[in-house]
């Protein structure tokens, strides 16, 4: 990590949450400049000569007064050039017949850098990021104004940055007026998000390595929590073990961890994490890290005391079998919702076999059938740079067929909330919530479980829990 602090080495200033080499001492995977260039090329080759593509960076968020939340740039901007700093905008336009990828960034500023940290600045951005030209974000009005004056279509998602919206609207208006004189314009606006989403939906080999690395650290974090579990441990303490492990390994959480014990495990997006766990309870932990912009999303459910009760085991095994059947359905050419249908059939059959449902399989699966009382969510979602990643599930209204390189989660569950009054909760299973979630790559060799390092068989779990308290 030496040499990370001199401005003479702008490449080293990539050392942030989004530059892999610093966080892993060069051992972790990373995205090469040539891959960024190929992403840009694939996007730009679908555009017209007089288009201007704008990708707006995320705004900063205030936590309290002058304290801000840790900054994370927009996934689209990260995807196209890896730029991680606040106050940025990517602009792509044709200059002399060639696409030029230009980035607005914060300029070097000695006072700001003394207080807040070093900036690559314009020179650093041009030298060390896969772009053709850098501009100061302070010159946005004039430089973007000039870019807008010479294009006929702007591809931009509006509503993200008031200043950018204003400049685009001004250009639209003045071009509209000029039309009377010259017959030229006006500018049209298109949201480029769907084009970028199509690219992001299919992961490259390098992206898969990034996701595997996030899954590896996340799986180990779950194991650490299992090992340290004991009667009375707080949900927040399990959260701290897991998120501390992420941070120790140069990663951050991809979404706030869900740690729910007993009845809290039946709340799908529980986040209070403030109850002490009892040894006879099952805890559900849904936690995944983010590595240089790539997410993992893993859920495991296991008994704090290290032994499932018979009733907990019954539900666990039904969910586990359903999850395995759903993973088997993640194959090239299958509709994206095939895993969901496979999981639902197994869960419904499990409820019938346990006597929780007295309906026929078809009735239990039907709208308003018994399965819906205990399983209320979908079985998965795309995952990538966003934990709930981009990509249309039903283009033209038809389910998308899975392709090599797509990655989705598989996460069936059953939830018997003791506190529910809208249904009759079967007493034997009241207070049990089980979800099992893995991240699965669709490949021509069949499904690949990226999070396979995280144990999920009953015996494996029972052999790990509480071994290092
Ligand atoms: N971690 C949120 C989800 O599984 O979708
Ligand atoms: Mn998920
Ligand atoms: Mn999850």
mmCIF file with all atom_site columns, C-alpha atoms in Angstrom, residues 5-210:
data_model
loop_
_atom_site.group_PDB
_atom_site.id
_atom_site.type_symbol
_atom_site.label_atom_id
_atom_site.label_alt_id
_atom_site.label_comp_id
_atom_site.label_asym_id
_atom_site.label_entity_id
_atom_site.label_seq_id
_atom_site.pdbx_PDB_ins_code
_atom_site.Cartn_x
_atom_site.Cartn_y
_atom_site.Cartn_z
_atom_site.occupancy
_atom_site.B_iso_or_equiv
_atom_site.pdbx_formal_charge
_atom_site.auth_seq_id
_atom_site.auth_comp_id
_atom_site.auth_asym_id
_atom_site.auth_atom_id
_atom_site.pdbx_PDB_model_num
ATOM 1   C CA . UNK A 1 5   ? -0.588  9.390   -0.791  1.00 0.00 ? 5   UNK A CA 1
ATOM 2   C CA . UNK A 1 6   ? 1.336   11.332  -3.396  1.00 0.00 ? 6   UNK A CA 1
ATOM 3   C CA . UNK A 1 7   ? -0.388  13.278  -6.085  1.00 0.00 ? 7   UNK A CA 1
ATOM 4   C CA . UNK A 1 8   ? 2.497   12.379  -8.394  1.00 0.00 ? 8   UNK A CA 1
ATOM 5   C CA . UNK A 1 9   ? 1.036   8.902   -8.553  1.00 0.00 ? 9   UNK A CA 1
ATOM 6   C CA . UNK A 1 10  ? -2.550  9.466   -9.591  1.00 0.00 ? 10  UNK A CA 1
ATOM 7   C CA . UNK A 1 11  ? -3.076  5.789   -10.375 1.00 0.00 ? 11  UNK A CA 1
ATOM 8   C CA . UNK A 1 12  ? -2.554  5.062   -6.709  1.00 0.00 ? 12  UNK A CA 1
ATOM 9   C CA . UNK A 1 13  ? -5.324  7.484   -5.890  1.00 0.00 ? 13  UNK A CA 1
ATOM 10  C CA . UNK A 1 14  ? -7.737  4.948   -7.262  1.00 0.00 ? 14  UNK A CA 1
ATOM 11  C CA . UNK A 1 15  ? -7.407  3.449   -3.813  1.00 0.00 ? 15  UNK A CA 1
ATOM 12  C CA . UNK A 1 16  ? -10.957 3.805   -2.659  1.00 0.00 ? 16  UNK A CA 1
ATOM 13  C CA . UNK A 1 17  ? -13.830 1.491   -1.975  1.00 0.00 ? 17  UNK A CA 1
ATOM 14  C CA . UNK A 1 18  ? -14.051 1.016   -5.722  1.00 0.00 ? 18  UNK A CA 1
ATOM 15  C CA . UNK A 1 19  ? -10.454 0.333   -6.573  1.00 0.00 ? 19  UNK A CA 1
ATOM 16  C CA . UNK A 1 20  ? -9.675  -3.251  -5.870  1.00 0.00 ? 20  UNK A CA 1
ATOM 17  C CA . UNK A 1 21  ? -5.908  -3.155  -5.860  1.00 0.00 ? 21  UNK A CA 1
ATOM 18  C CA . UNK A 1 22  ? -5.547  -1.156  -2.635  1.00 0.00 ? 22  UNK A CA 1
ATOM 19  C CA . UNK A 1 23  ? -8.218  -2.947  -0.664  1.00 0.00 ? 23  UNK A CA 1
ATOM 20  C CA . UNK A 1 24  ? -6.847  -6.390  -1.265  1.00 0.00 ? 24  UNK A CA 1
ATOM 21  C CA . UNK A 1 25  ? -3.157  -5.535  -1.576  1.00 0.00 ? 25  UNK A CA 1
ATOM 22  C CA . UNK A 1 26  ? -3.430  -6.460  -5.240  1.00 0.00 ? 26  UNK A CA 1
ATOM 23  C CA . UNK A 1 27  ? -4.830  -9.902  -4.568  1.00 0.00 ? 27  UNK A CA 1
ATOM 24  C CA . UNK A 1 28  ? -8.496  -9.291  -5.297  1.00 0.00 ? 28  UNK A CA 1
ATOM 25  C CA . UNK A 1 29  ? -10.022 -9.299  -8.765  1.00 0.00 ? 29  UNK A CA 1
ATOM 26  C CA . UNK A 1 30  ? -10.598 -6.017  -10.557 1.00 0.00 ? 30  UNK A CA 1
ATOM 27  C CA . UNK A 1 31  ? -12.133 -4.629  -13.737 1.00 0.00 ? 31  UNK A CA 1
ATOM 28  C CA . UNK A 1 32  ? -9.545  -3.756  -16.385 1.00 0.00 ? 32  UNK A CA 1
ATOM 29  C CA . UNK A 1 33  ? -9.514  -0.523  -18.347 1.00 0.00 ? 33  UNK A CA 1
ATOM 30  C CA . UNK A 1 34  ? -10.050 -2.508  -21.540 1.00 0.00 ? 34  UNK A CA 1
ATOM 31  C CA . UNK A 1 35  ? -13.247 -3.957  -20.077 1.00 0.00 ? 35  UNK A CA 1
ATOM 32  C CA . UNK A 1 36  ? -14.515 -0.468  -19.218 1.00 0.00 ? 36  UNK A CA 1
ATOM 33  C CA . UNK A 1 37  ? -13.680 0.601   -22.764 1.00 0.00 ? 37  UNK A CA 1
ATOM 34  C CA . UNK A 1 38  ? -15.548 -2.334  -24.220 1.00 0.00 ? 38  UNK A CA 1
ATOM 35  C CA . UNK A 1 39  ? -18.627 -1.515  -22.081 1.00 0.00 ? 39  UNK A CA 1
ATOM 36  C CA . UNK A 1 40  ? -18.516 2.071   -23.361 1.00 0.00 ? 40  UNK A CA 1
ATOM 37  C CA . UNK A 1 41  ? -18.129 0.891   -26.932 1.00 0.00 ? 41  UNK A CA 1
ATOM 38  C CA . UNK A 1 42  ? -21.065 -1.519  -26.752 1.00 0.00 ? 42  UNK A CA 1
ATOM 39  C CA . UNK A 1 43  ? -23.282 1.225   -25.397 1.00 0.00 ? 43  UNK A CA 1
ATOM 40  C CA . UNK A 1 44  ? -22.125 3.921   -27.791 1.00 0.00 ? 44  UNK A CA 1
ATOM 41  C CA . UNK A 1 45  ? -22.272 1.818   -30.945 1.00 0.00 ? 45  UNK A CA 1
ATOM 42  C CA . UNK A 1 46  ? -26.066 1.810   -30.582 1.00 0.00 ? 46  UNK A CA 1
ATOM 43  C CA . UNK A 1 47  ? -26.259 5.625   -30.652 1.00 0.00 ? 47  UNK A CA 1
ATOM 44  C CA . UNK A 1 48  ? -26.515 8.180   -33.453 1.00 0.00 ? 48  UNK A CA 1
ATOM 45  C CA . UNK A 1 49  ? -23.738 10.590  -34.413 1.00 0.00 ? 49  UNK A CA 1
ATOM 46  C CA . UNK A 1 50  ? -25.414 13.639  -32.920 1.00 0.00 ? 50  UNK A CA 1
ATOM 47  C CA . UNK A 1 51  ? -26.422 12.053  -29.648 1.00 0.00 ? 51  UNK A CA 1
ATOM 48  C CA . UNK A 1 52  ? -25.129 13.197  -26.298 1.00 0.00 ? 52  UNK A CA 1
ATOM 49  C CA . UNK A 1 53  ? -25.182 10.578  -23.535 1.00 0.00 ? 53  UNK A CA 1
ATOM 50  C CA . UNK A 1 54  ? -25.164 11.823  -19.952 1.00 0.00 ? 54  UNK A CA 1
ATOM 51  C CA . UNK A 1 55  ? -24.834 9.602   -16.887 1.00 0.00 ? 55  UNK A CA 1
ATOM 52  C CA . UNK A 1 56  ? -25.428 11.505  -13.681 1.00 0.00 ? 56  UNK A CA 1
ATOM 53  C CA . UNK A 1 57  ? -23.494 10.630  -10.518 1.00 0.00 ? 57  UNK A CA 1
ATOM 54  C CA . UNK A 1 58  ? -25.295 10.055  -7.218  1.00 0.00 ? 58  UNK A CA 1
ATOM 55  C CA . UNK A 1 59  ? -25.841 13.056  -4.943  1.00 0.00 ? 59  UNK A CA 1
ATOM 56  C CA . UNK A 1 60  ? -24.342 13.121  -1.464  1.00 0.00 ? 60  UNK A CA 1
ATOM 57  C CA . UNK A 1 61  ? -26.734 12.346  1.398   1.00 0.00 ? 61  UNK A CA 1
ATOM 58  C CA . UNK A 1 62  ? -26.809 14.220  4.673   1.00 0.00 ? 62  UNK A CA 1
ATOM 59  C CA . UNK A 1 63  ? -27.036 12.136  7.841   1.00 0.00 ? 63  UNK A CA 1
ATOM 60  C CA . UNK A 1 64  ? -27.130 15.001  10.306  1.00 0.00 ? 64  UNK A CA 1
ATOM 61  C CA . UNK A 1 65  ? -26.044 18.601  10.046  1.00 0.00 ? 65  UNK A CA 1
ATOM 62  C CA . UNK A 1 66  ? -22.645 18.476  8.341   1.00 0.00 ? 66  UNK A CA 1
ATOM 63  C CA . UNK A 1 67  ? -22.206 14.695  8.656   1.00 0.00 ? 67  UNK A CA 1
ATOM 64  C CA . UNK A 1 68  ? -22.790 12.763  5.457   1.00 0.00 ? 68  UNK A CA 1
ATOM 65  C CA . UNK A 1 69  ? -23.461 9.103   4.751   1.00 0.00 ? 69  UNK A CA 1
ATOM 66  C CA . UNK A 1 70  ? -20.516 7.255   3.187   1.00 0.00 ? 70  UNK A CA 1
ATOM 67  C CA . UNK A 1 71  ? -20.623 8.105   -0.482  1.00 0.00 ? 71  UNK A CA 1
ATOM 68  C CA . UNK A 1 72  ? -21.367 5.556   -3.175  1.00 0.00 ? 72  UNK A CA 1
ATOM 69  C CA . UNK A 1 73  ? -21.594 6.617   -6.806  1.00 0.00 ? 73  UNK A CA 1
ATOM 70  C CA . UNK A 1 74  ? -24.355 5.491   -9.148  1.00 0.00 ? 74  UNK A CA 1
ATOM 71  C CA . UNK A 1 75  ? -23.989 1.952   -10.442 1.00 0.00 ? 75  UNK A CA 1
ATOM 72  C CA . UNK A 1 76  ? -24.336 3.098   -14.056 1.00 0.00 ? 76  UNK A CA 1
ATOM 73  C CA . UNK A 1 77  ? -21.497 5.576   -13.731 1.00 0.00 ? 77  UNK A CA 1
ATOM 74  C CA . UNK A 1 78  ? -19.354 3.021   -11.925 1.00 0.00 ? 78  UNK A CA 1
ATOM 75  C CA . UNK A 1 79  ? -20.189 0.452   -14.598 1.00 0.00 ? 79  UNK A CA 1
ATOM 76  C CA . UNK A 1 80  ? -19.094 2.701   -17.434 1.00 0.00 ? 80  UNK A CA 1
ATOM 77  C CA . UNK A 1 81  ? -15.884 4.171   -15.996 1.00 0.00 ? 81  UNK A CA 1
ATOM 78  C CA . UNK A 1 82  ? -15.351 3.142   -12.355 1.00 0.00 ? 82  UNK A CA 1
ATOM 79  C CA . UNK A 1 83  ? -15.383 6.740   -11.075 1.00 0.00 ? 83  UNK A CA 1
ATOM 80  C CA . UNK A 1 84  ? -16.173 6.715   -7.352  1.00 0.00 ? 84  UNK A CA 1
ATOM 81  C CA . UNK A 1 85  ? -16.092 10.354  -6.220  1.00 0.00 ? 85  UNK A CA 1
ATOM 82  C CA . UNK A 1 86  ? -19.025 12.641  -5.499  1.00 0.00 ? 86  UNK A CA 1
ATOM 83  C CA . UNK A 1 87  ? -19.972 15.474  -7.888  1.00 0.00 ? 87  UNK A CA 1
ATOM 84  C CA . UNK A 1 88  ? -19.405 13.688  -11.180 1.00 0.00 ? 88  UNK A CA 1
ATOM 85  C CA . UNK A 1 89  ? -21.131 13.429  -14.541 1.00 0.00 ? 89  UNK A CA 1
ATOM 86  C CA . UNK A 1 90  ? -20.201 11.261  -17.512 1.00 0.00 ? 90  UNK A CA 1
ATOM 87  C CA . UNK A 1 91  ? -20.782 12.752  -20.966 1.00 0.00 ? 91  UNK A CA 1
ATOM 88  C CA . UNK A 1 92  ? -20.209 10.904  -24.245 1.00 0.00 ? 92  UNK A CA 1
ATOM 89  C CA . UNK A 1 93  ? -20.350 12.628  -27.616 1.00 0.00 ? 93  UNK A CA 1
ATOM 90  C CA . UNK A 1 94  ? -18.848 12.291  -31.057 1.00 0.00 ? 94  UNK A CA 1
ATOM 91  C CA . UNK A 1 95  ? -15.879 14.584  -31.693 1.00 0.00 ? 95  UNK A CA 1
ATOM 92  C CA . UNK A 1 96  ? -14.349 14.564  -35.197 1.00 0.00 ? 96  UNK A CA 1
ATOM 93  C CA . UNK A 1 97  ? -16.211 11.366  -36.024 1.00 0.00 ? 97  UNK A CA 1
ATOM 94  C CA . UNK A 1 98  ? -15.035 9.483   -32.903 1.00 0.00 ? 98  UNK A CA 1
ATOM 95  C CA . UNK A 1 99  ? -16.817 8.865   -29.637 1.00 0.00 ? 99  UNK A CA 1
ATOM 96  C CA . UNK A 1 100 ? -15.288 10.849  -26.809 1.00 0.00 ? 100 UNK A CA 1
ATOM 97  C CA . UNK A 1 101 ? -15.915 9.752   -23.232 1.00 0.00 ? 101 UNK A CA 1
ATOM 98  C CA . UNK A 1 102 ? -15.695 12.787  -20.980 1.00 0.00 ? 102 UNK A CA 1
ATOM 99  C CA . UNK A 1 103 ? -16.014 13.053  -17.236 1.00 0.00 ? 103 UNK A CA 1
ATOM 100 C CA . UNK A 1 104 ? -16.842 16.026  -15.060 1.00 0.00 ? 104 UNK A CA 1
ATOM 101 C CA . UNK A 1 105 ? -15.015 15.711  -11.732 1.00 0.00 ? 105 UNK A CA 1
ATOM 102 C CA . UNK A 1 106 ? -14.117 17.757  -8.697  1.00 0.00 ? 106 UNK A CA 1
ATOM 103 C CA . UNK A 1 107 ? -10.926 19.730  -9.412  1.00 0.00 ? 107 UNK A CA 1
ATOM 104 C CA . UNK A 1 108 ? -7.954  19.589  -7.077  1.00 0.00 ? 108 UNK A CA 1
ATOM 105 C CA . UNK A 1 109 ? -8.455  21.977  -4.180  1.00 0.00 ? 109 UNK A CA 1
ATOM 106 C CA . UNK A 1 110 ? -5.790  22.227  -1.510  1.00 0.00 ? 110 UNK A CA 1
ATOM 107 C CA . UNK A 1 111 ? -8.157  23.349  1.258   1.00 0.00 ? 111 UNK A CA 1
ATOM 108 C CA . UNK A 1 112 ? -10.816 20.744  0.537   1.00 0.00 ? 112 UNK A CA 1
ATOM 109 C CA . UNK A 1 113 ? -8.184  18.041  0.242   1.00 0.00 ? 113 UNK A CA 1
ATOM 110 C CA . UNK A 1 114 ? -6.635  18.979  3.591   1.00 0.00 ? 114 UNK A CA 1
ATOM 111 C CA . UNK A 1 115 ? -10.043 18.547  5.219   1.00 0.00 ? 115 UNK A CA 1
ATOM 112 C CA . UNK A 1 116 ? -11.648 15.738  3.261   1.00 0.00 ? 116 UNK A CA 1
ATOM 113 C CA . UNK A 1 117 ? -8.977  13.727  1.496   1.00 0.00 ? 117 UNK A CA 1
ATOM 114 C CA . UNK A 1 118 ? -6.970  13.694  -1.691  1.00 0.00 ? 118 UNK A CA 1
ATOM 115 C CA . UNK A 1 119 ? -8.683  13.999  -5.051  1.00 0.00 ? 119 UNK A CA 1
ATOM 116 C CA . UNK A 1 120 ? -7.468  12.635  -8.358  1.00 0.00 ? 120 UNK A CA 1
ATOM 117 C CA . UNK A 1 121 ? -8.560  15.900  -9.968  1.00 0.00 ? 121 UNK A CA 1
ATOM 118 C CA . UNK A 1 122 ? -8.703  16.393  -13.719 1.00 0.00 ? 122 UNK A CA 1
ATOM 119 C CA . UNK A 1 123 ? -5.185  15.166  -14.426 1.00 0.00 ? 123 UNK A CA 1
ATOM 120 C CA . UNK A 1 124 ? -5.616  12.100  -12.264 1.00 0.00 ? 124 UNK A CA 1
ATOM 121 C CA . UNK A 1 125 ? -8.908  11.276  -13.915 1.00 0.00 ? 125 UNK A CA 1
ATOM 122 C CA . UNK A 1 126 ? -7.453  11.579  -17.405 1.00 0.00 ? 126 UNK A CA 1
ATOM 123 C CA . UNK A 1 127 ? -4.323  9.620   -16.563 1.00 0.00 ? 127 UNK A CA 1
ATOM 124 C CA . UNK A 1 128 ? -5.802  6.800   -14.561 1.00 0.00 ? 128 UNK A CA 1
ATOM 125 C CA . UNK A 1 129 ? -9.428  6.284   -15.535 1.00 0.00 ? 129 UNK A CA 1
ATOM 126 C CA . UNK A 1 130 ? -10.765 4.901   -18.809 1.00 0.00 ? 130 UNK A CA 1
ATOM 127 C CA . UNK A 1 131 ? -11.917 8.242   -20.217 1.00 0.00 ? 131 UNK A CA 1
ATOM 128 C CA . UNK A 1 132 ? -10.778 10.560  -23.001 1.00 0.00 ? 132 UNK A CA 1
ATOM 129 C CA . UNK A 1 133 ? -11.138 13.918  -21.305 1.00 0.00 ? 133 UNK A CA 1
ATOM 130 C CA . UNK A 1 134 ? -11.853 15.369  -17.881 1.00 0.00 ? 134 UNK A CA 1
ATOM 131 C CA . UNK A 1 135 ? -13.639 18.636  -17.132 1.00 0.00 ? 135 UNK A CA 1
ATOM 132 C CA . UNK A 1 136 ? -14.083 20.463  -13.880 1.00 0.00 ? 136 UNK A CA 1
ATOM 133 C CA . UNK A 1 137 ? -17.576 20.061  -12.444 1.00 0.00 ? 137 UNK A CA 1
ATOM 134 C CA . UNK A 1 138 ? -17.276 23.761  -11.642 1.00 0.00 ? 138 UNK A CA 1
ATOM 135 C CA . UNK A 1 139 ? -17.398 24.459  -15.408 1.00 0.00 ? 139 UNK A CA 1
ATOM 136 C CA . UNK A 1 140 ? -20.556 22.419  -15.874 1.00 0.00 ? 140 UNK A CA 1
ATOM 137 C CA . UNK A 1 141 ? -22.696 25.326  -17.060 1.00 0.00 ? 141 UNK A CA 1
ATOM 138 C CA . UNK A 1 142 ? -20.424 26.405  -19.873 1.00 0.00 ? 142 UNK A CA 1
ATOM 139 C CA . UNK A 1 143 ? -19.005 23.040  -20.983 1.00 0.00 ? 143 UNK A CA 1
ATOM 140 C CA . UNK A 1 144 ? -22.233 21.045  -20.784 1.00 0.00 ? 144 UNK A CA 1
ATOM 141 C CA . UNK A 1 145 ? -24.081 24.020  -22.271 1.00 0.00 ? 145 UNK A CA 1
ATOM 142 C CA . UNK A 1 146 ? -21.762 23.866  -25.283 1.00 0.00 ? 146 UNK A CA 1
ATOM 143 C CA . UNK A 1 147 ? -22.172 20.076  -25.602 1.00 0.00 ? 147 UNK A CA 1
ATOM 144 C CA . UNK A 1 148 ? -25.942 20.459  -25.519 1.00 0.00 ? 148 UNK A CA 1
ATOM 145 C CA . UNK A 1 149 ? -25.920 23.156  -28.168 1.00 0.00 ? 149 UNK A CA 1
ATOM 146 C CA . UNK A 1 150 ? -24.455 20.803  -30.745 1.00 0.00 ? 150 UNK A CA 1
ATOM 147 C CA . UNK A 1 151 ? -26.552 17.668  -30.251 1.00 0.00 ? 151 UNK A CA 1
ATOM 148 C CA . UNK A 1 152 ? -29.980 16.666  -31.463 1.00 0.00 ? 152 UNK A CA 1
ATOM 149 C CA . UNK A 1 153 ? -30.831 14.047  -28.856 1.00 0.00 ? 153 UNK A CA 1
ATOM 150 C CA . UNK A 1 154 ? -29.800 13.844  -25.210 1.00 0.00 ? 154 UNK A CA 1
ATOM 151 C CA . UNK A 1 155 ? -29.822 10.485  -23.519 1.00 0.00 ? 155 UNK A CA 1
ATOM 152 C CA . UNK A 1 156 ? -30.214 11.332  -19.861 1.00 0.00 ? 156 UNK A CA 1
ATOM 153 C CA . UNK A 1 157 ? -32.269 10.159  -16.901 1.00 0.00 ? 157 UNK A CA 1
ATOM 154 C CA . UNK A 1 158 ? -33.906 13.327  -15.678 1.00 0.00 ? 158 UNK A CA 1
ATOM 155 C CA . UNK A 1 159 ? -34.910 13.986  -12.074 1.00 0.00 ? 159 UNK A CA 1
ATOM 156 C CA . UNK A 1 160 ? -31.530 13.015  -10.600 1.00 0.00 ? 160 UNK A CA 1
ATOM 157 C CA . UNK A 1 161 ? -29.676 16.322  -10.715 1.00 0.00 ? 161 UNK A CA 1
ATOM 158 C CA . UNK A 1 162 ? -31.498 19.658  -10.795 1.00 0.00 ? 162 UNK A CA 1
ATOM 159 C CA . UNK A 1 163 ? -28.567 21.484  -12.386 1.00 0.00 ? 163 UNK A CA 1
ATOM 160 C CA . UNK A 1 164 ? -28.235 18.998  -15.242 1.00 0.00 ? 164 UNK A CA 1
ATOM 161 C CA . UNK A 1 165 ? -32.026 18.983  -15.759 1.00 0.00 ? 165 UNK A CA 1
ATOM 162 C CA . UNK A 1 166 ? -32.040 22.773  -15.924 1.00 0.00 ? 166 UNK A CA 1
ATOM 163 C CA . UNK A 1 167 ? -29.271 22.894  -18.538 1.00 0.00 ? 167 UNK A CA 1
ATOM 164 C CA . UNK A 1 168 ? -30.998 20.227  -20.636 1.00 0.00 ? 168 UNK A CA 1
ATOM 165 C CA . UNK A 1 169 ? -34.350 22.044  -20.433 1.00 0.00 ? 169 UNK A CA 1
ATOM 166 C CA . UNK A 1 170 ? -32.726 25.363  -21.338 1.00 0.00 ? 170 UNK A CA 1
ATOM 167 C CA . UNK A 1 171 ? -31.123 23.776  -24.390 1.00 0.00 ? 171 UNK A CA 1
ATOM 168 C CA . UNK A 1 172 ? -34.431 22.204  -25.358 1.00 0.00 ? 172 UNK A CA 1
ATOM 169 C CA . UNK A 1 173 ? -36.130 25.533  -25.115 1.00 0.00 ? 173 UNK A CA 1
ATOM 170 C CA . UNK A 1 174 ? -33.558 27.585  -26.990 1.00 0.00 ? 174 UNK A CA 1
ATOM 171 C CA . UNK A 1 175 ? -33.245 24.953  -29.729 1.00 0.00 ? 175 UNK A CA 1
ATOM 172 C CA . UNK A 1 176 ? -37.003 24.957  -30.044 1.00 0.00 ? 176 UNK A CA 1
ATOM 173 C CA . UNK A 1 177 ? -36.938 28.699  -30.589 1.00 0.00 ? 177 UNK A CA 1
ATOM 174 C CA . UNK A 1 178 ? -34.044 28.467  -33.079 1.00 0.00 ? 178 UNK A CA 1
ATOM 175 C CA . UNK A 1 179 ? -36.073 26.044  -35.123 1.00 0.00 ? 179 UNK A CA 1
ATOM 176 C CA . UNK A 1 180 ? -38.224 28.887  -36.366 1.00 0.00 ? 180 UNK A CA 1
ATOM 177 C CA . UNK A 1 181 ? -35.183 30.509  -37.905 1.00 0.00 ? 181 UNK A CA 1
ATOM 178 C CA . UNK A 1 182 ? -33.095 27.572  -38.996 1.00 0.00 ? 182 UNK A CA 1
ATOM 179 C CA . UNK A 1 183 ? -35.413 24.573  -39.114 1.00 0.00 ? 183 UNK A CA 1
ATOM 180 C CA . UNK A 1 184 ? -32.931 22.849  -36.812 1.00 0.00 ? 184 UNK A CA 1
ATOM 181 C CA . UNK A 1 185 ? -33.743 20.975  -33.574 1.00 0.00 ? 185 UNK A CA 1
ATOM 182 C CA . UNK A 1 186 ? -35.396 20.690  -31.164 1.00 0.00 ? 186 UNK A CA 1
ATOM 183 C CA . UNK A 1 187 ? -33.489 18.276  -28.970 1.00 0.00 ? 187 UNK A CA 1
ATOM 184 C CA . UNK A 1 188 ? -35.292 15.152  -27.913 1.00 0.00 ? 188 UNK A CA 1
ATOM 185 C CA . UNK A 1 189 ? -34.658 13.410  -24.608 1.00 0.00 ? 189 UNK A CA 1
ATOM 186 C CA . UNK A 1 190 ? -34.389 9.678   -24.013 1.00 0.00 ? 190 UNK A CA 1
ATOM 187 C CA . UNK A 1 191 ? -33.665 7.809   -20.782 1.00 0.00 ? 191 UNK A CA 1
ATOM 188 C CA . UNK A 1 192 ? -30.595 5.597   -21.438 1.00 0.00 ? 192 UNK A CA 1
ATOM 189 C CA . UNK A 1 193 ? -31.199 3.415   -18.359 1.00 0.00 ? 193 UNK A CA 1
ATOM 190 C CA . UNK A 1 194 ? -32.753 0.518   -20.274 1.00 0.00 ? 194 UNK A CA 1
ATOM 191 C CA . UNK A 1 195 ? -29.814 0.376   -22.709 1.00 0.00 ? 195 UNK A CA 1
ATOM 192 C CA . UNK A 1 196 ? -27.304 0.262   -19.852 1.00 0.00 ? 196 UNK A CA 1
ATOM 193 C CA . UNK A 1 197 ? -29.428 -2.253  -17.956 1.00 0.00 ? 197 UNK A CA 1
ATOM 194 C CA . UNK A 1 198 ? -29.311 -4.657  -20.917 1.00 0.00 ? 198 UNK A CA 1
ATOM 195 C CA . UNK A 1 199 ? -25.516 -4.567  -20.778 1.00 0.00 ? 199 UNK A CA 1
ATOM 196 C CA . UNK A 1 200 ? -25.364 -4.930  -17.004 1.00 0.00 ? 200 UNK A CA 1
ATOM 197 C CA . UNK A 1 201 ? -27.732 -7.887  -16.984 1.00 0.00 ? 201 UNK A CA 1
ATOM 198 C CA . UNK A 1 202 ? -25.166 -10.178 -18.630 1.00 0.00 ? 202 UNK A CA 1
ATOM 199 C CA . UNK A 1 203 ? -22.069 -10.394 -16.473 1.00 0.00 ? 203 UNK A CA 1
ATOM 200 C CA . UNK A 1 204 ? -18.580 -10.686 -17.972 1.00 0.00 ? 204 UNK A CA 1
ATOM 201 C CA . UNK A 1 205 ? -16.052 -13.209 -16.619 1.00 0.00 ? 205 UNK A CA 1
ATOM 202 C CA . UNK A 1 206 ? -14.349 -10.355 -14.713 1.00 0.00 ? 206 UNK A CA 1
ATOM 203 C CA . UNK A 1 207 ? -17.633 -9.295  -13.139 1.00 0.00 ? 207 UNK A CA 1
ATOM 204 C CA . UNK A 1 208 ? -18.322 -12.862 -12.085 1.00 0.00 ? 208 UNK A CA 1
ATOM 205 C CA . UNK A 1 209 ? -14.934 -12.919 -10.352 1.00 0.00 ? 209 UNK A CA 1
ATOM 206 C CA . UNK A 1 210 ? -15.882 -9.700  -8.515  1.00 0.00 ? 210 UNK A CA 1
#
